[in-house]
Amino acid sequence: MELTLDSLKRILRDGAGADEAVDLDGDILDTEFDELGYDSLALLETVARITREYRIPLDDDAATSAKTPRELLALANAA
Amino acid sequence: MTAVFTGLGVVAPNGLGTEEYWKATCAGEDGIGPVERFDASGYPARTAGEVPGFDAADHLPSRLLPQTDHMTRLALVAADWAIADAGADSPEMGVVTAASGGGFEFGQRELQNLWSKGGEYVSAYQSFAWFYAVNTGQISIRNGLKGPGGVIVADQAGGLDAMAQARRQLRKGGRMMLTGGVDGAICPWGWVAQQAGGRLSTGEYLPFDTRAAGHVSAEGGAMLVMEDAAAARARGAHGYGSLAGYAATFDPKPGLGREPGLRRAIENALADARIEASTVDVVFADAAALPELDAVEADAINAVFGPGGVPVTAPKTMTGRLNAGGASLDVAAALLAMRDGVIPPTTNTEPAPRYRLDLVTTARETPVRTALVLARGHGGFNSAAVVRLDWEEH
């Protein structure tokens, strides 16, 4: 099952909330997670949720290597 | 160096917000009721003091909700209110909180996930959300504070010990400190731990009463901004009063027949404040509500002040005991008592004559310029703090 941007946004919101100053529904594919208000722990939680829900074996290093939603989606969908 | 309190934030079972709490407290309004945060019907203790009307989403950004225990959310809001009340903050501000165990409710949920589903189902935020230093960390991060951080774990006494540590940081040259405690463990895991401690009442919370049989557990507490008096004066800040004296002692090993440490804590706190016992206008009691511990406290107070020699009150009869949050809330109450010239009541209790205390059971209007706050922790901790309305150098 492919991880879509919409699913990623839902997982981010569920697992780590959303910064009030950021519009997640805007064009965020190439916006760095840092700018979106997500720190490394938020990404660890997100990666854990992707692994659980999609049975995609992502390791914790993936969380820190992917800087943007596009990079994380590419990693998840290539795994 | 005089440490002055310039901001208050209160989250209490009988009032969310400083003025709500204080109005209810002076009116003798109780915040204790059946446990609602979980089904406690199968436990011996079934009542608690729960903070009413608190929806974290009304006060905190959604980024913080998945990573915080209920009591941390309460602490963050109390800290926000204390900073706003002080009318100033500073990136150099430090934080010292009191804690008992950390986020029990959060921890229980994640441990249940671990055991029932597996490690991959445990939240990444478990790494700190259940940790006893979590409130200090989250408050620092939320407010961008770069000053010294710390946490004190000494059961109920910790609320006073944290303030003393904050005062030490000011003495070392710190500009402002945020201190106090907000606590709570009203969930099955926290409940079992407290039940095992053997001090929970299965009925009411009646300190200094012949019917005393333990306390009611509660959540909440207070956060306070503390700063150097000279700096506070320079910025024209409103000060509620000073932390004029503090001392902590430890009880001797049980069975030796030696006197418990509470009297020494009181005497040392008075000495630290450089005042005589007769200067004290009111004592906020620890109020353990176990006959032996009530007798120890009454004996210590009477040894220093003489039988019936000082008004004594325990407004925590309206909230229950807040673990690490309790003494901070008592200090907040003492500061407000001084502001308004009223001693808040001890409710529900019928004072037993054998304790020979002047226990204030209805709100008493009287000037209050100096208050002594007592707090004891399970295992032998005794702490005493003197707060004074005036905050010139002393």
Short mmCIF file of C-alpha atoms in Angstrom, two decimals:
data_model
loop_
_atom_site.label_atom_id
_atom_site.label_comp_id
_atom_site.label_asym_id
_atom_site.label_seq_id
_atom_site.Cartn_x
_atom_site.Cartn_y
_atom_site.Cartn_z
CA MET A 1 0.00 0.00 0.00
CA GLU A 2 1.41 3.33 -1.05
CA LEU A 3 1.86 6.09 1.50
CA THR A 4 0.28 9.26 0.13
CA LEU A 5 0.88 12.84 1.19
CA ASP A 6 -2.64 12.99 2.65
CA SER A 7 -1.96 9.90 4.76
CA LEU A 8 1.35 11.32 5.91
CA LYS A 9 -0.37 14.53 6.98
CA ARG A 10 -2.94 12.56 8.94
CA ILE A 11 -0.19 10.55 10.64
CA LEU A 12 1.75 13.72 11.48
CA ARG A 13 -1.37 15.31 13.00
CA ASP A 14 -2.31 12.20 14.99
CA GLY A 15 1.15 11.46 16.26
CA ALA A 16 2.65 14.87 16.80
CA GLY A 17 -0.07 17.50 16.34
CA ALA A 18 0.32 20.48 14.05
CA ASP A 19 2.01 23.81 14.59
CA GLU A 20 -0.65 26.56 14.65
CA ALA A 21 1.54 28.78 12.45
CA VAL A 22 1.81 26.16 9.68
CA ASP A 23 -0.79 25.25 7.05
CA LEU A 24 -0.26 21.54 6.53
CA ASP A 25 -2.80 21.63 3.71
CA GLY A 26 -0.69 24.07 1.74
CA ASP A 27 2.11 23.07 -0.60
CA ILE A 28 4.40 21.34 1.88
CA LEU A 29 6.01 18.55 -0.15
CA ASP A 30 9.36 20.31 -0.24
CA THR A 31 9.14 22.21 3.02
CA GLU A 32 11.61 20.97 5.61
CA PHE A 33 10.09 19.23 8.62
CA ASP A 34 11.92 21.69 10.81
CA GLU A 35 10.00 24.57 9.22
CA LEU A 36 6.77 22.62 9.60
CA GLY A 37 7.38 22.52 13.34
CA TYR A 38 8.42 18.87 13.60
CA ASP A 39 11.56 17.98 15.53
CA SER A 40 13.45 14.70 15.44
CA LEU A 41 11.23 13.12 18.11
CA ALA A 42 8.10 14.02 16.15
CA LEU A 43 9.66 12.29 13.15
CA LEU A 44 10.56 9.21 15.19
CA GLU A 45 6.93 8.97 16.26
CA THR A 46 5.78 9.49 12.67
CA VAL A 47 8.10 6.81 11.32
CA ALA A 48 6.92 4.39 14.02
CA ARG A 49 3.33 5.01 13.03
CA ILE A 50 4.08 4.51 9.31
CA THR A 51 5.83 1.25 10.14
CA ARG A 52 2.87 0.02 12.18
CA GLU A 53 0.10 1.10 9.88
CA TYR A 54 1.66 0.32 6.51
CA ARG A 55 3.90 -2.57 7.58
CA ILE A 56 6.77 -0.64 6.02
CA PRO A 57 10.06 -1.52 7.71
CA LEU A 58 11.57 1.96 8.17
CA ASP A 59 14.32 2.31 10.70
CA ASP A 60 14.87 5.30 12.96
CA ASP A 61 17.67 6.63 10.77
CA ALA A 62 15.07 7.23 8.07
CA ALA A 63 13.47 9.80 10.32
CA THR A 64 16.58 11.87 10.56
CA SER A 65 17.74 11.42 6.97
CA ALA A 66 14.47 12.59 5.39
CA LYS A 67 14.35 16.37 5.53
CA THR A 68 11.06 16.93 3.71
CA PRO A 69 7.73 15.13 3.23
CA ARG A 70 8.79 14.31 -0.36
CA GLU A 71 11.95 12.59 0.89
CA LEU A 72 10.09 10.65 3.57
CA LEU A 73 7.39 9.53 1.12
CA ALA A 74 10.08 8.39 -1.31
CA LEU A 75 11.84 6.41 1.42
CA ALA A 76 8.62 4.82 2.63
CA ASN A 77 7.42 3.89 -0.83
CA ALA A 78 10.77 2.47 -1.87
CA ALA A 79 11.04 0.26 1.22
CA MET B 1 19.40 39.09 48.32
CA THR B 2 15.65 38.85 48.89
CA ALA B 3 13.60 36.47 46.77
CA VAL B 4 10.21 37.94 45.94
CA PHE B 5 7.23 36.21 44.33
CA THR B 6 5.94 38.29 41.42
CA GLY B 7 3.68 35.87 39.57
CA LEU B 8 1.18 33.15 40.44
CA GLY B 9 -0.54 30.46 38.41
CA VAL B 10 -2.93 28.10 40.17
CA VAL B 11 -4.64 24.93 38.94
CA ALA B 12 -6.58 23.43 41.84
CA PRO B 13 -9.45 21.00 42.37
CA ASN B 14 -11.61 23.82 43.72
CA GLY B 15 -10.70 26.35 41.09
CA LEU B 16 -8.96 26.63 37.72
CA GLY B 17 -7.05 29.88 37.91
CA THR B 18 -5.68 31.87 40.83
CA GLU B 19 -8.74 33.99 41.58
CA GLU B 20 -11.20 31.13 41.06
CA TYR B 21 -9.21 29.00 43.50
CA TRP B 22 -8.90 31.78 46.04
CA LYS B 23 -12.57 32.76 45.95
CA ALA B 24 -13.62 29.13 46.45
CA THR B 25 -11.03 28.60 49.16
CA CYS B 26 -12.10 31.62 51.22
CA ALA B 27 -15.72 30.52 50.82
CA GLY B 28 -14.88 27.01 52.05
CA GLU B 29 -15.87 25.38 48.76
CA ASP B 30 -14.75 21.82 48.36
CA GLY B 31 -13.22 20.35 45.18
CA ILE B 32 -13.27 16.73 46.31
CA GLY B 33 -15.62 14.18 44.75
CA PRO B 34 -15.90 10.70 43.26
CA VAL B 35 -12.97 9.80 40.98
CA GLU B 36 -13.94 10.61 37.40
CA ARG B 37 -10.67 10.16 35.49
CA PHE B 38 -10.98 6.37 35.67
CA ASP B 39 -13.26 3.73 37.16
CA ALA B 40 -12.15 3.57 40.79
CA SER B 41 -15.13 1.55 42.00
CA GLY B 42 -12.93 -1.50 42.63
CA TYR B 43 -10.43 0.33 44.85
CA PRO B 44 -10.66 1.08 48.57
CA ALA B 45 -10.20 4.84 47.92
CA ARG B 46 -12.80 6.23 45.52
CA THR B 47 -12.63 9.99 45.98
CA ALA B 48 -10.16 12.51 44.61
CA GLY B 49 -9.63 16.19 44.04
CA GLU B 50 -9.76 16.66 40.27
CA VAL B 51 -9.23 20.00 38.54
CA PRO B 52 -12.61 21.03 37.06
CA GLY B 53 -13.30 22.30 33.58
CA PHE B 54 -9.81 21.78 32.16
CA ASP B 55 -9.66 21.15 28.42
CA ALA B 56 -6.00 21.20 27.47
CA ALA B 57 -6.81 22.05 23.83
CA ASP B 58 -8.26 25.39 25.00
CA HIS B 59 -4.88 26.37 26.45
CA LEU B 60 -2.10 24.54 24.61
CA PRO B 61 -1.03 24.06 20.99
CA SER B 62 -1.85 20.72 19.39
CA ARG B 63 1.87 19.96 18.98
CA LEU B 64 2.07 19.55 22.77
CA LEU B 65 -0.95 17.31 23.27
CA PRO B 66 0.38 13.97 21.96
CA GLN B 67 3.55 14.36 24.04
CA THR B 68 2.17 15.36 27.44
CA ASP B 69 0.57 13.70 30.43
CA HIS B 70 -2.48 15.38 31.93
CA MET B 71 -0.50 16.74 34.88
CA THR B 72 2.16 18.23 32.56
CA ARG B 73 -0.59 20.03 30.64
CA LEU B 74 -1.83 21.47 33.92
CA ALA B 75 1.72 22.50 34.81
CA LEU B 76 2.29 24.21 31.44
CA VAL B 77 -0.89 26.23 31.86
CA ALA B 78 -0.03 27.16 35.46
CA ALA B 79 3.41 28.28 34.24
CA ASP B 80 1.87 30.37 31.43
CA TRP B 81 -0.39 32.08 33.94
CA ALA B 82 2.41 32.70 36.43
CA ILE B 83 4.58 34.31 33.73
CA ALA B 84 1.67 36.42 32.48
CA ASP B 85 0.88 37.48 36.06
CA ALA B 86 4.49 38.51 36.64
CA GLY B 87 4.21 40.75 33.58
CA ALA B 88 7.69 39.85 32.42
CA ASP B 89 9.76 36.95 31.36
CA SER B 90 13.32 36.59 30.44
CA PRO B 91 15.19 34.04 28.37
CA GLU B 92 17.54 33.83 31.33
CA MET B 93 14.73 32.55 33.54
CA GLY B 94 15.34 29.15 35.11
CA VAL B 95 12.87 26.49 36.21
CA VAL B 96 12.84 24.31 39.32
CA THR B 97 9.80 22.13 39.85
CA ALA B 98 8.80 19.56 42.42
CA ALA B 99 7.66 16.14 41.22
CA SER B 100 6.66 12.80 42.65
CA GLY B 101 6.68 10.31 39.84
CA GLY B 102 6.10 12.06 36.52
CA GLY B 103 3.33 11.28 34.05
CA PHE B 104 1.69 8.16 35.42
CA GLU B 105 -1.37 8.17 33.17
CA PHE B 106 0.74 8.56 30.02
CA GLY B 107 3.22 5.96 31.26
CA GLN B 108 0.52 3.45 32.07
CA ARG B 109 -1.03 3.76 28.59
CA GLU B 110 2.31 3.25 26.85
CA LEU B 111 3.32 0.33 29.09
CA GLN B 112 -0.02 -1.27 28.28
CA ASN B 113 0.78 -0.80 24.59
CA LEU B 114 4.19 -2.39 25.15
CA TRP B 115 2.82 -5.46 26.91
CA SER B 116 -0.29 -6.00 24.80
CA LYS B 117 0.93 -5.04 21.31
CA GLY B 118 4.71 -4.71 21.31
CA GLY B 119 7.50 -2.17 21.47
CA GLU B 120 6.67 -0.57 18.12
CA TYR B 121 3.38 0.62 19.62
CA VAL B 122 5.03 2.67 22.36
CA SER B 123 4.96 6.42 21.74
CA ALA B 124 8.31 8.06 21.04
CA TYR B 125 7.26 10.64 23.63
CA GLN B 126 7.27 8.02 26.37
CA SER B 127 11.02 8.76 26.42
CA PHE B 128 10.28 11.79 28.59
CA ALA B 129 6.53 12.13 29.20
CA TRP B 130 6.53 9.80 32.22
CA PHE B 131 9.82 11.12 33.60
CA TYR B 132 9.79 13.08 36.85
CA ALA B 133 11.75 15.97 35.29
CA VAL B 134 9.23 16.35 32.45
CA ASN B 135 7.48 19.48 33.72
CA THR B 136 10.73 21.40 34.10
CA GLY B 137 11.77 20.39 30.59
CA GLN B 138 8.47 21.14 28.90
CA ILE B 139 8.05 24.49 30.65
CA SER B 140 11.59 25.47 29.64
CA ILE B 141 11.07 24.47 26.02
CA ARG B 142 7.63 26.09 25.68
CA ASN B 143 8.89 29.41 26.99
CA GLY B 144 12.38 29.33 25.48
CA LEU B 145 14.00 29.54 28.90
CA LYS B 146 17.76 29.19 29.05
CA GLY B 147 18.34 29.52 32.80
CA PRO B 148 19.19 26.69 35.17
CA GLY B 149 16.71 23.81 35.31
CA GLY B 150 16.10 21.33 38.07
CA VAL B 151 13.61 19.04 39.73
CA ILE B 152 13.19 18.02 43.37
CA VAL B 153 11.60 14.73 44.41
CA ALA B 154 10.70 14.74 48.12
CA ASP B 155 6.99 13.89 48.13
CA GLN B 156 4.93 16.76 49.58
CA ALA B 157 7.99 18.51 51.03
CA GLY B 158 9.34 18.94 47.50
CA GLY B 159 7.10 21.92 46.79
CA LEU B 160 8.99 23.95 49.39
CA ASP B 161 12.37 22.44 48.56
CA ALA B 162 11.94 23.51 44.91
CA MET B 163 11.37 27.12 45.99
CA ALA B 164 14.46 27.00 48.18
CA GLN B 165 16.46 25.73 45.21
CA ALA B 166 15.06 28.56 43.09
CA ARG B 167 16.18 31.01 45.78
CA ARG B 168 19.67 29.49 45.69
CA GLN B 169 19.79 30.10 41.94
CA LEU B 170 18.85 33.75 42.47
CA ARG B 171 21.56 34.05 45.12
CA LYS B 172 24.05 32.77 42.57
CA GLY B 173 23.08 35.65 40.31
CA GLY B 174 20.03 34.28 38.48
CA ARG B 175 17.63 36.91 37.22
CA MET B 176 14.25 35.15 37.47
CA MET B 177 13.08 31.68 38.40
CA LEU B 178 9.88 29.82 37.75
CA THR B 179 9.22 27.39 40.57
CA GLY B 180 6.56 25.30 42.25
CA GLY B 181 4.88 22.02 41.53
CA VAL B 182 1.90 20.62 39.70
CA ASP B 183 1.27 16.93 40.18
CA GLY B 184 -1.35 14.25 39.89
CA ALA B 185 -1.58 10.52 39.35
CA ILE B 186 -5.29 9.80 39.15
CA CYS B 187 -5.09 6.66 37.03
CA PRO B 188 -5.04 2.96 37.99
CA TRP B 189 -1.24 2.73 38.14
CA GLY B 190 -0.88 5.90 40.19
CA TRP B 191 -3.77 4.86 42.37
CA VAL B 192 -2.33 1.45 43.20
CA ALA B 193 1.00 3.06 44.08
CA GLN B 194 -0.66 5.55 46.41
CA GLN B 195 -2.94 2.93 47.89
CA ALA B 196 0.11 0.81 48.67
CA GLY B 197 1.61 3.77 50.52
CA GLY B 198 -1.01 3.16 53.19
CA ARG B 199 -1.99 6.80 53.69
CA LEU B 200 -5.09 7.13 51.51
CA SER B 201 -8.43 7.56 53.22
CA THR B 202 -11.29 5.32 52.19
CA GLY B 203 -13.63 8.10 53.27
CA GLU B 204 -13.09 11.75 54.08
CA TYR B 205 -9.92 13.78 54.62
CA LEU B 206 -10.12 15.02 58.23
CA PRO B 207 -6.78 16.20 59.63
CA PHE B 208 -6.62 16.98 63.37
CA ASP B 209 -10.00 15.28 63.83
CA THR B 210 -10.57 12.21 66.02
CA ARG B 211 -11.92 10.52 62.86
CA ALA B 212 -8.71 11.17 60.86
CA ALA B 213 -7.93 8.10 58.73
CA GLY B 214 -5.76 9.23 55.86
CA HIS B 215 -5.96 11.73 53.04
CA VAL B 216 -7.71 12.13 49.73
CA SER B 217 -5.36 12.25 46.75
CA ALA B 218 -5.63 15.10 44.29
CA GLU B 219 -4.15 16.74 41.23
CA GLY B 220 -3.01 20.29 40.56
CA GLY B 221 -0.71 22.76 42.21
CA ALA B 222 0.80 26.15 41.60
CA MET B 223 3.66 27.70 39.68
CA LEU B 224 5.28 30.89 40.93
CA VAL B 225 7.66 33.42 39.42
CA MET B 226 10.40 34.33 41.85
CA GLU B 227 12.92 37.09 41.30
CA ASP B 228 15.52 39.12 43.05
CA ALA B 229 13.74 41.92 44.94
CA ALA B 230 16.07 44.64 43.68
CA ALA B 231 15.47 43.61 40.07
CA ALA B 232 11.73 43.34 40.66
CA ARG B 233 11.65 46.78 42.20
CA ALA B 234 13.70 48.20 39.32
CA ARG B 235 11.12 47.06 36.79
CA GLY B 236 8.22 48.22 38.97
CA ALA B 237 6.88 44.73 39.47
CA HIS B 238 4.07 43.85 41.83
CA GLY B 239 5.36 41.53 44.54
CA TYR B 240 3.10 39.22 46.53
CA GLY B 241 5.70 38.70 49.21
CA SER B 242 9.08 37.19 49.85
CA LEU B 243 10.45 33.77 50.62
CA ALA B 244 12.05 35.00 53.83
CA GLY B 245 13.05 31.71 55.40
CA TYR B 246 13.38 28.03 54.66
CA ALA B 247 14.74 24.90 56.27
CA ALA B 248 14.55 21.17 55.71
CA THR B 249 15.25 18.34 58.13
CA PHE B 250 15.07 14.60 58.03
CA ASP B 251 13.39 12.41 60.64
CA PRO B 252 15.54 10.11 62.76
CA LYS B 253 15.44 6.41 62.06
CA PRO B 254 12.14 4.97 63.39
CA GLY B 255 12.29 3.13 66.68
CA LEU B 256 15.06 5.19 68.27
CA GLY B 257 12.60 7.24 70.31
CA ARG B 258 14.15 10.48 69.11
CA GLU B 259 12.03 13.54 68.36
CA PRO B 260 10.86 13.87 64.75
CA GLY B 261 12.52 16.62 62.69
CA LEU B 262 9.59 18.95 62.10
CA ARG B 263 10.21 21.25 65.10
CA ARG B 264 13.80 21.79 64.02
CA ALA B 265 12.64 22.59 60.50
CA ILE B 266 10.29 25.25 61.88
CA GLU B 267 12.94 26.75 64.18
CA ASN B 268 15.57 26.76 61.47
CA ALA B 269 13.20 28.40 58.97
CA LEU B 270 12.37 31.12 61.51
CA ALA B 271 16.08 31.61 62.15
CA ASP B 272 16.75 31.81 58.42
CA ALA B 273 14.06 34.52 58.20
CA ARG B 274 15.58 36.18 61.28
CA ILE B 275 12.24 36.44 63.04
CA GLU B 276 10.80 35.33 66.39
CA ALA B 277 7.95 32.83 66.51
CA SER B 278 5.63 35.60 67.74
CA THR B 279 5.97 37.34 64.36
CA VAL B 280 4.15 34.50 62.59
CA ASP B 281 0.48 35.27 61.89
CA VAL B 282 -0.62 31.90 60.55
CA VAL B 283 0.69 28.37 59.99
CA PHE B 284 -0.36 26.41 56.91
CA ALA B 285 -0.18 22.86 58.22
CA ASP B 286 0.99 19.76 56.38
CA ALA B 287 -2.17 18.07 57.71
CA ALA B 288 -1.39 14.41 57.08
CA ALA B 289 -4.69 13.26 58.64
CA LEU B 290 -3.21 10.20 60.31
CA PRO B 291 -3.43 10.34 64.13
CA GLU B 292 0.27 9.76 64.74
CA LEU B 293 1.41 12.27 62.12
CA ASP B 294 -1.16 14.85 63.20
CA ALA B 295 0.15 14.50 66.77
CA VAL B 296 3.74 14.99 65.60
CA GLU B 297 2.76 18.14 63.72
CA ALA B 298 0.67 19.56 66.58
CA ASP B 299 3.51 18.85 69.04
CA ALA B 300 6.03 20.63 66.81
CA ILE B 301 3.78 23.69 66.35
CA ASN B 302 2.98 23.82 70.08
CA ALA B 303 6.63 23.44 71.04
CA VAL B 304 7.51 26.53 69.02
CA PHE B 305 4.41 28.72 69.43
CA GLY B 306 2.85 27.41 72.64
CA PRO B 307 -0.48 25.54 72.73
CA GLY B 308 -3.05 27.48 70.70
CA GLY B 309 -0.42 30.18 70.24
CA VAL B 310 -0.84 30.72 66.52
CA PRO B 311 -3.72 30.31 64.06
CA VAL B 312 -3.30 27.08 62.08
CA THR B 313 -5.10 26.21 58.86
CA ALA B 314 -5.18 23.51 56.21
CA PRO B 315 -7.06 24.72 53.12
CA LYS B 316 -5.94 21.48 51.48
CA THR B 317 -8.97 19.94 53.21
CA MET B 318 -10.85 21.47 50.24
CA THR B 319 -8.56 20.07 47.56
CA GLY B 320 -7.02 16.89 48.91
CA ARG B 321 -3.27 16.37 49.00
CA LEU B 322 -1.60 17.24 45.70
CA ASN B 323 1.62 15.29 46.22
CA ALA B 324 4.43 17.46 44.85
CA GLY B 325 1.93 20.23 44.06
CA GLY B 326 0.57 20.62 47.57
CA ALA B 327 3.11 22.84 49.26
CA SER B 328 3.32 25.16 46.24
CA LEU B 329 -0.44 25.64 46.40
CA ASP B 330 -0.14 26.36 50.13
CA VAL B 331 2.50 29.02 49.45
CA ALA B 332 0.19 30.57 46.84
CA ALA B 333 -2.60 30.53 49.45
CA ALA B 334 -0.32 32.13 52.02
CA LEU B 335 0.60 34.93 49.60
CA LEU B 336 -3.07 35.55 48.81
CA ALA B 337 -3.96 35.44 52.52
CA MET B 338 -1.43 38.23 53.06
CA ARG B 339 -2.76 40.21 50.08
CA ASP B 340 -6.36 40.09 51.28
CA GLY B 341 -5.95 39.91 55.05
CA VAL B 342 -7.86 36.68 55.46
CA ILE B 343 -6.92 33.23 56.74
CA PRO B 344 -8.67 30.58 54.62
CA PRO B 345 -10.48 27.86 56.55
CA THR B 346 -9.86 24.21 57.28
CA THR B 347 -13.10 22.55 56.20
CA ASN B 348 -14.99 19.43 57.30
CA THR B 349 -12.70 18.83 60.29
CA GLU B 350 -13.91 18.97 63.87
CA PRO B 351 -10.66 19.83 65.68
CA ALA B 352 -9.81 17.31 68.38
CA PRO B 353 -9.05 19.19 71.65
CA ARG B 354 -6.07 16.94 72.36
CA TYR B 355 -4.03 18.64 69.64
CA ARG B 356 -4.44 22.03 71.40
CA LEU B 357 -4.35 23.93 68.11
CA ASP B 358 -6.12 27.16 67.19
CA LEU B 359 -7.43 25.54 64.01
CA VAL B 360 -9.17 28.08 61.77
CA THR B 361 -12.43 26.42 60.64
CA THR B 362 -14.16 29.47 59.16
CA ALA B 363 -12.38 32.17 57.13
CA ARG B 364 -10.85 34.63 59.56
CA GLU B 365 -10.32 38.26 58.54
CA THR B 366 -7.12 39.50 60.12
CA PRO B 367 -3.97 41.18 58.89
CA VAL B 368 -1.47 38.55 57.75
CA ARG B 369 2.08 39.74 57.26
CA THR B 370 4.04 36.57 57.95
CA ALA B 371 3.03 32.97 57.23
CA LEU B 372 4.73 29.68 57.93
CA VAL B 373 4.10 26.82 55.49
CA LEU B 374 4.84 23.24 56.54
CA ALA B 375 5.18 20.20 54.31
CA ARG B 376 6.20 16.64 55.00
CA GLY B 377 7.07 13.84 52.65
CA HIS B 378 6.64 10.12 53.11
CA GLY B 379 9.92 8.69 54.35
CA GLY B 380 10.98 11.43 56.74
CA PHE B 381 11.16 14.69 54.79
CA ASN B 382 10.26 17.87 56.71
CA SER B 383 10.32 21.30 55.15
CA ALA B 384 9.25 24.69 56.44
CA ALA B 385 9.06 28.01 54.63
CA VAL B 386 8.43 31.52 55.90
CA VAL B 387 6.75 33.93 53.51
CA ARG B 388 6.41 37.61 54.34
CA LEU B 389 4.32 40.39 52.88
CA ASP B 390 7.11 42.95 52.96
CA TRP B 391 10.04 42.33 50.70
CA GLU B 392 12.70 44.78 51.72
CA GLU B 393 16.05 43.20 52.48
CA HIS B 394 15.90 40.93 55.48
#
